[in-house]
Backbone as a ProteinNet text record, in pm:
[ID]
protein_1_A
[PRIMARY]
XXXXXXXXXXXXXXXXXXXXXXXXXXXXXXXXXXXXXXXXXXXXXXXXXXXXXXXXXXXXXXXXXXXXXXXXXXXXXXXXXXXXXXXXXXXXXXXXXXXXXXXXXXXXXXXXXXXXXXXXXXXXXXXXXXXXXXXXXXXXXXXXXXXXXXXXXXXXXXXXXXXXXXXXXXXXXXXXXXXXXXXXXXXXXXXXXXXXXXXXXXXXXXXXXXXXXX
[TERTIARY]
226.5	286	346.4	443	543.4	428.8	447.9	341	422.1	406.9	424.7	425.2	617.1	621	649	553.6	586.4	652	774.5	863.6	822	789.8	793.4	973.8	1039.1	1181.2	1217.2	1210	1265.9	1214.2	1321.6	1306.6	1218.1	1242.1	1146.3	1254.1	1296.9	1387.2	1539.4	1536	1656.1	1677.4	1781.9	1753.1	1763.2	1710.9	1705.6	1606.2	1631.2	1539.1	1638.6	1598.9	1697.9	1642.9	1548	1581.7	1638.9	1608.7	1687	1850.2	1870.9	2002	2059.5	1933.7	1926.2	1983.1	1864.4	1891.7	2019.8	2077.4	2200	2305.2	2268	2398.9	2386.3	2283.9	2251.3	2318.8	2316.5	2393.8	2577.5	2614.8	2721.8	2783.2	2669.9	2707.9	2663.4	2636	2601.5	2476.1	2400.7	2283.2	2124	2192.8	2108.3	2167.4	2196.7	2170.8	2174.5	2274.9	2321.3	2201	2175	2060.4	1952.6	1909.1	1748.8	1725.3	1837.2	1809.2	1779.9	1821	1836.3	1714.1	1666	1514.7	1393.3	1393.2	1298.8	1322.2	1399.4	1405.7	1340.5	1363.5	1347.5	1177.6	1160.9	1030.8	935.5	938.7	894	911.9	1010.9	1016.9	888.1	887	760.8	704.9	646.3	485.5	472.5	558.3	559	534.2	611	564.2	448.3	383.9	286.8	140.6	206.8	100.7	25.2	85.3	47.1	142.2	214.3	278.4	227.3	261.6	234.3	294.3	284.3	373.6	436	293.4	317.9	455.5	418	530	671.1	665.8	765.4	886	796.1	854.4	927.2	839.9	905.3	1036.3	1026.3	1145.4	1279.4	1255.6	1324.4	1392.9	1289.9	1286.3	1331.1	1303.8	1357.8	1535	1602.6	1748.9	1803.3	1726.3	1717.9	1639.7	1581.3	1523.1	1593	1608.2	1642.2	1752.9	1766	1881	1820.6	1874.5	1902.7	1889.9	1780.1	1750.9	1829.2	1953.9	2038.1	2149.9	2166.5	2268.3	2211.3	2100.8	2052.8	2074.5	2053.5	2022.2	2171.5	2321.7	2428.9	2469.1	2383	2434.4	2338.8	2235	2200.8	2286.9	2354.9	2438.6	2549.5	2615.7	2749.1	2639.2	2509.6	2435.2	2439.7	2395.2	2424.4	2536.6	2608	2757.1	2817.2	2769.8	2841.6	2784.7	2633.6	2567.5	2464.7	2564.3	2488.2	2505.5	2629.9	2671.5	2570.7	2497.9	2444.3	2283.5	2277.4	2159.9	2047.3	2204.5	2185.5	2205.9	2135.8	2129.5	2129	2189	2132.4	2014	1912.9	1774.9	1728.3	1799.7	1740.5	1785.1	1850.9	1878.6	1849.5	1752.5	1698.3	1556.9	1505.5	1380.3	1359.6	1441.6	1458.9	1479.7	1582.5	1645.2	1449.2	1350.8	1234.5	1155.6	1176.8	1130.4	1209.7	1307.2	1438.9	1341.4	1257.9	1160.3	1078.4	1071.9	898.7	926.9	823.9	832.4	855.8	960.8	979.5	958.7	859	785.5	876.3	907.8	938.9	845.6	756.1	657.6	686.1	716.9	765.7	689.5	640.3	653.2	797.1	883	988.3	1004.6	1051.5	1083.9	1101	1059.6	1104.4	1264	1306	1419.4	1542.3	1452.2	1592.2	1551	1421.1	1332	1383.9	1340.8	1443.5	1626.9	1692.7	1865.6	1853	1794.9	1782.6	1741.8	1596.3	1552.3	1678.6	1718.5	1829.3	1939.8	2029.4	2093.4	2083.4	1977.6	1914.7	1948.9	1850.5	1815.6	1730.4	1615.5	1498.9	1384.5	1301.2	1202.3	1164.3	1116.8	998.7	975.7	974.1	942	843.2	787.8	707.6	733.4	735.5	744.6	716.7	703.7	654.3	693.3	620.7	686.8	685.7	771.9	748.6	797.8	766.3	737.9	896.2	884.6	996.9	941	1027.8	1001.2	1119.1	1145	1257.5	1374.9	1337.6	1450.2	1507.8	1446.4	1497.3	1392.8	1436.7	1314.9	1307.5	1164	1085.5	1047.3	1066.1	1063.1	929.3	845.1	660.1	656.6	578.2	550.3	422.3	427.8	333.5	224.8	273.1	187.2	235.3	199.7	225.9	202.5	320.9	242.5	275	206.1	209.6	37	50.2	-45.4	-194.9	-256.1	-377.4	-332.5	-236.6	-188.1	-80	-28.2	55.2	-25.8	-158.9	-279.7	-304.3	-338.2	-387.4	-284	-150.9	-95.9	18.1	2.8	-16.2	-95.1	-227.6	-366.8	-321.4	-342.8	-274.2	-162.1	-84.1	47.2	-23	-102.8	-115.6	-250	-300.6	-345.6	-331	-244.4	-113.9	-57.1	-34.2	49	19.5	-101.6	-203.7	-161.8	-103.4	-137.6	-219	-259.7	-380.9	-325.4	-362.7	-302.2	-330.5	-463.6	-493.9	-426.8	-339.7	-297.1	-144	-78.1	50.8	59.5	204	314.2	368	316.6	346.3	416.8	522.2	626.9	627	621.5	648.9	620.8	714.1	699.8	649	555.2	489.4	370	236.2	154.7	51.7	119.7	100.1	52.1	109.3	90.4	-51.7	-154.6	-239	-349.9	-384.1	-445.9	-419.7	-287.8	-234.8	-234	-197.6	-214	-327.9	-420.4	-586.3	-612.1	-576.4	-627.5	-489.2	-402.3	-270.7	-302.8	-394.7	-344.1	-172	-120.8	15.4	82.3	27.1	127.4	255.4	345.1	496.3	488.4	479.9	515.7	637.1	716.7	865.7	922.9	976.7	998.7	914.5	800.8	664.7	724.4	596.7	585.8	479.3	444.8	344	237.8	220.3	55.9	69.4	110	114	131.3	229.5	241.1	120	71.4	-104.9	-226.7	-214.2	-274.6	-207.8	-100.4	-73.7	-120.3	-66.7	-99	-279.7	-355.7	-441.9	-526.2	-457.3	-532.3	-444.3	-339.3	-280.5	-184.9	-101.2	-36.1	93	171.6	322.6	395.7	527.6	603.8	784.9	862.9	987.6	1040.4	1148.7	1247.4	1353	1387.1	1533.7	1666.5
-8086.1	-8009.5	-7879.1	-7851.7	-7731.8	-7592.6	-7500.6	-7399.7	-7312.8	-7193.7	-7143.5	-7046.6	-6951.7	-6830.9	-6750.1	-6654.7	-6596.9	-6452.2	-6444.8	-6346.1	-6269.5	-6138.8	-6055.4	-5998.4	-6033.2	-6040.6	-5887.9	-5742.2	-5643.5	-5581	-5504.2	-5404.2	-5469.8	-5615	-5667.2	-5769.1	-5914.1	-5954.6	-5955.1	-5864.7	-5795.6	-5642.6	-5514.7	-5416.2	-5342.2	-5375.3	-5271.3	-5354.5	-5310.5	-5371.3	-5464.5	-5576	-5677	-5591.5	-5585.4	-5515.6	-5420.7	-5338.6	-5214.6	-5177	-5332.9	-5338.2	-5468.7	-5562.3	-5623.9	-5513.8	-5428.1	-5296.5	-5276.4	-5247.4	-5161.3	-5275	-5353.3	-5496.4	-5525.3	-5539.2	-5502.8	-5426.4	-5272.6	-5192.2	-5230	-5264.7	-5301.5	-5390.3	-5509.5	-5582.1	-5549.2	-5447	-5411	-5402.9	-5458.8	-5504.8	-5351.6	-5280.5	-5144	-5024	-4892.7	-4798	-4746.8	-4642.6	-4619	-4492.4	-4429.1	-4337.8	-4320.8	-4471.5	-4480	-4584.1	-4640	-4687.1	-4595	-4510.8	-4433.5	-4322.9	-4268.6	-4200.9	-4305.7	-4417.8	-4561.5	-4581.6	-4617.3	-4670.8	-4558.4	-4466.8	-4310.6	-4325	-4338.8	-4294.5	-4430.6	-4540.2	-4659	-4658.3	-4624.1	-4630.8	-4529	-4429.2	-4325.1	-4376.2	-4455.2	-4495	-4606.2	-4709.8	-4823.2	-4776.5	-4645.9	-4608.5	-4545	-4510.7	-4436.5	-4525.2	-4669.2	-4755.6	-4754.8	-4662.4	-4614.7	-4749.4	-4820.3	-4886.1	-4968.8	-4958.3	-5017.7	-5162.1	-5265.4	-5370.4	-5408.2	-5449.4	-5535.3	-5440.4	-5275.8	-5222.5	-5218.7	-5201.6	-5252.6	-5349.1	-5474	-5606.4	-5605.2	-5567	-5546.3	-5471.5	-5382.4	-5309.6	-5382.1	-5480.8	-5573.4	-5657.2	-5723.8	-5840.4	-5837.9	-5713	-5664.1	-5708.9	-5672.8	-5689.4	-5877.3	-5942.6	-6092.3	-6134.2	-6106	-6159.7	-6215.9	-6376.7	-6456.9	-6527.4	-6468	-6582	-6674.3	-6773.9	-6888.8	-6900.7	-6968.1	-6982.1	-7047.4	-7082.3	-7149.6	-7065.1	-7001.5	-6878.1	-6785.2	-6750.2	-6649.1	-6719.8	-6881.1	-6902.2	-6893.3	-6893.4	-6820.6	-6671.6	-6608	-6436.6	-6386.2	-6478.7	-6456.4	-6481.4	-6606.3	-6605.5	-6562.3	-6503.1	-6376	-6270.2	-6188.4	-6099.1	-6098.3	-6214.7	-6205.9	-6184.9	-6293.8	-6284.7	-6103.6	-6075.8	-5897.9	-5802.9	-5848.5	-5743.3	-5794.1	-5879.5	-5920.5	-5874	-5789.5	-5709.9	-5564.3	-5536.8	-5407.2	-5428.7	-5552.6	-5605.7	-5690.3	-5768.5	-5804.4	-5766.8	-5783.2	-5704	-5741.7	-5696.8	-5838.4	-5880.2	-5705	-5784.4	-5927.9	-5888.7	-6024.1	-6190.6	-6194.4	-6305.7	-6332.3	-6201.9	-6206.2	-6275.9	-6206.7	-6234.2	-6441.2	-6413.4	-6561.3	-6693.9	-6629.3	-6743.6	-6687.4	-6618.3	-6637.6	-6766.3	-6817.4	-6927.5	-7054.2	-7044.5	-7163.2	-7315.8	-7331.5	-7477.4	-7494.9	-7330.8	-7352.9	-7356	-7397.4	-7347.1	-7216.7	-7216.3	-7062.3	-7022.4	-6997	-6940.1	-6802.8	-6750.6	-6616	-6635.1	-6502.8	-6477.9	-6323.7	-6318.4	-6169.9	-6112.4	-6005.8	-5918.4	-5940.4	-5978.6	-5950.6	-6071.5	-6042.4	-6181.5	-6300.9	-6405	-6523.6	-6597.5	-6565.9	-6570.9	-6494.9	-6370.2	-6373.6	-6389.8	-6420.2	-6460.3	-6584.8	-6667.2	-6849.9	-6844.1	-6727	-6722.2	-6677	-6589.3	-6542.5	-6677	-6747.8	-6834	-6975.7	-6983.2	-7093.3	-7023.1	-6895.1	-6876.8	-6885	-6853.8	-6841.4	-6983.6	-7064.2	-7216	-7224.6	-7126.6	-7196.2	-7258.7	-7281.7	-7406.4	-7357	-7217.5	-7243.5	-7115.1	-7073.5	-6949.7	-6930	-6764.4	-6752.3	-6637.4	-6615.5	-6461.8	-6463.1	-6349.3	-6302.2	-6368.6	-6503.2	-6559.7	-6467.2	-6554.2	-6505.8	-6599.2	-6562.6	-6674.8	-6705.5	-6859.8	-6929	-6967.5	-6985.3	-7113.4	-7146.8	-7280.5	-7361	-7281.4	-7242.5	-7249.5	-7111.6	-7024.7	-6913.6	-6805.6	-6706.4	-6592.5	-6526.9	-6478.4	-6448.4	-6251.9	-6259.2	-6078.2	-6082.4	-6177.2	-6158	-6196.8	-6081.8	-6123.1	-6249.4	-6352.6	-6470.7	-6470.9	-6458.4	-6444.8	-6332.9	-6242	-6124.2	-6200.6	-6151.2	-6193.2	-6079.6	-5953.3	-5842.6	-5829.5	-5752	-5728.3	-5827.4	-5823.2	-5920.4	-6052.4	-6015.8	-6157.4	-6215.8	-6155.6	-6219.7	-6336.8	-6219	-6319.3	-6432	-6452.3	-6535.8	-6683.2	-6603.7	-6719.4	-6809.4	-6716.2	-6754.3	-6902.4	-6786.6	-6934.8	-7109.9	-7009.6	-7172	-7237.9	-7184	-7279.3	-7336	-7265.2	-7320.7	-7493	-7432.1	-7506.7	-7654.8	-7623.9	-7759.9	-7800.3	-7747.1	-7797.3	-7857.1	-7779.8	-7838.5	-7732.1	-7607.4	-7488.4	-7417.5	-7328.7	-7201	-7053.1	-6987.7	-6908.3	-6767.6	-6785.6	-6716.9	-6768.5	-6849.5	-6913.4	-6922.6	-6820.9	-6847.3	-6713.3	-6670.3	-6503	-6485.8	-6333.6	-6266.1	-6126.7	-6154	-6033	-5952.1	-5812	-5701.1	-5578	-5506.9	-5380.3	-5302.2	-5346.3	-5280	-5263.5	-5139.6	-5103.5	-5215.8	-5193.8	-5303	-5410.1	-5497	-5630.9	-5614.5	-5539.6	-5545.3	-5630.8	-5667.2	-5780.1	-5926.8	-5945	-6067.7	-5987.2	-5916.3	-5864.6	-5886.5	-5853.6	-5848.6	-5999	-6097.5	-6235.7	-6309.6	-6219.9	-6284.3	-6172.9	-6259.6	-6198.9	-6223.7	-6257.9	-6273.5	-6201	-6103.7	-6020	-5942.3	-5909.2	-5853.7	-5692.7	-5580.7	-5493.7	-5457	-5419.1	-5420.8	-5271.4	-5202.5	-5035.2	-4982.3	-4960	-4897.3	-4791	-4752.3	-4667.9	-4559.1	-4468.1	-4403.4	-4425.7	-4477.6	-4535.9	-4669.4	-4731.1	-4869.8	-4868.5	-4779.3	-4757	-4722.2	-4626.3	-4604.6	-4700.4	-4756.8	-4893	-5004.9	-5030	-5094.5	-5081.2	-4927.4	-4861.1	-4881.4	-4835.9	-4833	-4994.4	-5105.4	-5247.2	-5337.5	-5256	-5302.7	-5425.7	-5397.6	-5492.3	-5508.4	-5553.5	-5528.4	-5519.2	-5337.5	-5354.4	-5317.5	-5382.7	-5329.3	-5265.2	-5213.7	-5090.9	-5131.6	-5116.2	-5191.7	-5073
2212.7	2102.8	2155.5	2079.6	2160.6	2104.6	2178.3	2134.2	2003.4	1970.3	1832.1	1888	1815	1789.8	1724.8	1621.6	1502.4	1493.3	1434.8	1463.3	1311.4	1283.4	1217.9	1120.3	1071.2	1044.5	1050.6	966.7	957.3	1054.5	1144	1246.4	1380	1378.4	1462.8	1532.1	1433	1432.8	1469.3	1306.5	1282.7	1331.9	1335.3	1392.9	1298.2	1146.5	1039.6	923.2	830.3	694.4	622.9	585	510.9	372.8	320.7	197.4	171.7	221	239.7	194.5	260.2	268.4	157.5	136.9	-32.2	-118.5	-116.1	-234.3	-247.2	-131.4	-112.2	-124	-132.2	-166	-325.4	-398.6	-546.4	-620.7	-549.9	-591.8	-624.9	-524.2	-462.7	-559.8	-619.2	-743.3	-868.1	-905.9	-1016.8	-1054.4	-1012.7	-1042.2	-1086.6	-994.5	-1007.7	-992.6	-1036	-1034.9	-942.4	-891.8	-773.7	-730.6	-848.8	-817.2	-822.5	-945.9	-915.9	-782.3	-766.3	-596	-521.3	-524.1	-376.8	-377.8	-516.5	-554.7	-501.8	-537	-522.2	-389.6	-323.2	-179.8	-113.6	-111.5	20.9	-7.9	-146	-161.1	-112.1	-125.8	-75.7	72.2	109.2	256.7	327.7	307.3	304.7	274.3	225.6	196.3	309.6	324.8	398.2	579.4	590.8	717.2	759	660	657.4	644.6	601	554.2	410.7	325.1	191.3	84.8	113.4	15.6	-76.2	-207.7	-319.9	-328.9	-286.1	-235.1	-374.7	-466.3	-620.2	-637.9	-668.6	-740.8	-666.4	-526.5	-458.3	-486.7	-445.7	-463.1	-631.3	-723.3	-852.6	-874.5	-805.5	-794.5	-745.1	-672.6	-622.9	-674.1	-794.7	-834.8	-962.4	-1033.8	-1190.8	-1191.1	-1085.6	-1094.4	-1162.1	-1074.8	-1048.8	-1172.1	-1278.2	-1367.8	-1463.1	-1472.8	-1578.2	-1457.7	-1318.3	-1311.2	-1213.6	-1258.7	-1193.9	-963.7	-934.7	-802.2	-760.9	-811.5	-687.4	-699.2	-838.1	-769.5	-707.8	-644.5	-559.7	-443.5	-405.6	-256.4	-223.3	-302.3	-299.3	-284.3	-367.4	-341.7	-213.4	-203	-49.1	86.2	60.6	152.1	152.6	74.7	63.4	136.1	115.1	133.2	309.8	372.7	505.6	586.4	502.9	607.4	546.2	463.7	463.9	556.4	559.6	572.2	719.8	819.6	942.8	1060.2	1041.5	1165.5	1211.3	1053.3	1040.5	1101.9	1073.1	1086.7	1228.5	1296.4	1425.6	1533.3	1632.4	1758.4	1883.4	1986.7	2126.3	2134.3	2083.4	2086.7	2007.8	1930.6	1789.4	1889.8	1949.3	2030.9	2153.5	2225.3	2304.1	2317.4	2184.7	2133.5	2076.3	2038.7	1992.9	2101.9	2228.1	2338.4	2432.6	2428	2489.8	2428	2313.7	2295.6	2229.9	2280.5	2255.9	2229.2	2338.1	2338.1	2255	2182.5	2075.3	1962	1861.7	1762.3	1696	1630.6	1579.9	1464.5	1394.7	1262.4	1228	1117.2	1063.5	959.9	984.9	913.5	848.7	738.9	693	565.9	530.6	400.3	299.4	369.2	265.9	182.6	50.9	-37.7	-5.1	-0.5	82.2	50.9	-66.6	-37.5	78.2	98.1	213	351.4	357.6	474	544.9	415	431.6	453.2	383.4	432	560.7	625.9	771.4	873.3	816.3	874.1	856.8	762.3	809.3	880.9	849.4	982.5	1106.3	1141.6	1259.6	1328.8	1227.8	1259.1	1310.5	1236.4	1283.8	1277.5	1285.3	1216.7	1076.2	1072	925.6	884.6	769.8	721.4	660.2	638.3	558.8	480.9	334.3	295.5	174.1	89.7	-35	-135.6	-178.5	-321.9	-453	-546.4	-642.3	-760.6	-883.2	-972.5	-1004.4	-1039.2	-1116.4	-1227.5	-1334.1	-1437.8	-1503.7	-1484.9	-1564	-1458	-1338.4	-1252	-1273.5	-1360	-1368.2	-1277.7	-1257.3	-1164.7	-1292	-1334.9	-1393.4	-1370.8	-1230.2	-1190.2	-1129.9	-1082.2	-1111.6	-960.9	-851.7	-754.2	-781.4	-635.7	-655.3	-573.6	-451.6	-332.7	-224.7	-209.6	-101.6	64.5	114.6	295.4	350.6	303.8	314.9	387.5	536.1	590	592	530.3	533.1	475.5	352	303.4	393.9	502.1	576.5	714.7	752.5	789.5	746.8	620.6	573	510.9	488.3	521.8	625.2	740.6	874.9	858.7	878	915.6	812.1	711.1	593	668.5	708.4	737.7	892.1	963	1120.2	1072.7	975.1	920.5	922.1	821.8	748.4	897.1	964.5	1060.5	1245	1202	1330.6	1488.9	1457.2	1528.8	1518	1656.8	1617.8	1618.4	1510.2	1540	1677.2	1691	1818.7	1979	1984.8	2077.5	2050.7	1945.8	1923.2	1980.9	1988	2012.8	1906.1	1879.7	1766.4	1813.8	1697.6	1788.8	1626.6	1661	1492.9	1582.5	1492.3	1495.1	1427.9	1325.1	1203.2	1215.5	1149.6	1209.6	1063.3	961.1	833.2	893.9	992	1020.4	1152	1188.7	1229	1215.9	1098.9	1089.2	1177.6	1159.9	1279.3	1435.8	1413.2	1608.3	1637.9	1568.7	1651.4	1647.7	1588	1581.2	1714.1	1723.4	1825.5	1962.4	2059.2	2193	2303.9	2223.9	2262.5	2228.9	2117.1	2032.9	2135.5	2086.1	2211	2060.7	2106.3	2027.3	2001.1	1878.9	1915.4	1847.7	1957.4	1939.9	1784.4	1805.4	1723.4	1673.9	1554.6	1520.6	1647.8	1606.2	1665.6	1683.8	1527.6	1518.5	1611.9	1615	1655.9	1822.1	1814.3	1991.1	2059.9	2026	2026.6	2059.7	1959.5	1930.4	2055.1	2080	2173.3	2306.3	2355.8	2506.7	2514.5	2373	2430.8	2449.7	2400.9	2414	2493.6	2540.1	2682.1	2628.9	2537.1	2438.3	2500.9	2526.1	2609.8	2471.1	2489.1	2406.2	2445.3	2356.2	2454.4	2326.2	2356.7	2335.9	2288.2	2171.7	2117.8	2204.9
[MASK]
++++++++++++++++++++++++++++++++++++++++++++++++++++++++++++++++++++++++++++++++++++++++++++++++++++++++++++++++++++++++++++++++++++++++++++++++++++++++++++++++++++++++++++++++++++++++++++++++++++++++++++++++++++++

């Protein structure tokens, strides 16, 4: 069996935040408020670096725009969302990181919505995603986060999918730059750190973690 490697998607992956830049594509179509975006984002971003983030209210913030429409016109305004917004986003690193395991399995395991987790993960082309559901019914989005794979919940459904699929996850490479996603580093001795925060850089140097430098 080919071994397993789980890529962390924002600032890890990619060389910025896909939401971030969701938000800022939202805007762009109407969808939100040019200034309670920009009050909401600054202030979420501060918490998220700090490790203070409110995910539920987060993700809501997200998800309020998208309520009542239709999931197949999103897996569409997702893909207008990339091809606008992929130049801002990709990096040599992001294809560096990726051509280190061309032979393996390649997991994206993210915090962010799984809808734009899965448009990244099919650009890419690569095996399998994982990210923050959230509710449907009758095909419409509803606004209601489902399942978080935010920090411990990103652990846990890691393990579920290595599960289902007959990988371990202590024997896979885990690549992030987030100090949030600690729970999977300590269970991944493969972990690759990717240009840290402080806290995390810390945490790396001192458990002898290898990290590189975008």
């Amino acid at each position: 069996m080919k071994s397993l490697a789980i890529y962390d998607l924002d600032d890890t992956l990619l060389c910025g935040d896909s939401e971030f830049h969701w938000a800022k594509f939202t805007v762009s179509k109407g969808f939100i408020k040019k200034e309670v975006y920009l009050k909401k984002i600054k202030a979420f971003e501060i918490d998220y670096r700090s490790g203070n983030l409110d995910f539920d209210e987060y993700c809501s913030f997200l998800l309020n725009p998208l309520i009542g429409m239709d999931v197949d016109d999103l897996d569409e305004l997702v893909s207008e969302f990339i091809e606008t917004h992929k130049e801002k986003l990709i990096d040599p690193m992001t294809f560096d990181l990726l051509e280190r395991h061309i032979n393996e399995f390649r997991l994206v395991a993210s915090g962010s919505l799984d809808f734009i987790v899965k448009g990244f993960t099919n650009y890419f082309k690569l095996d399998a995603y994982l990210g923050s559901s959230y509710e449907v019914k009758d095909n419409k989005i509803t606004g209601k986060l489902k399942k978080a794979a935010f920090a411990h919940g990103k652990l846990e459904k890691v393990r579920e999918w290595c599960q289902k699929n007959s990988y371990i996850v202590e024997e896979s490479f885990f690549y992030t730059d987030s100090i949030n996603d600690l729970p999977l580093i300590k269970v991944c001795p493969r972990s690759i750190i990717i240009s840290p925060d402080k806290k995390l850089e810390q945490y790396a140097l001192k458990n002898n973690i290898e990290i590189l430098t975008r």
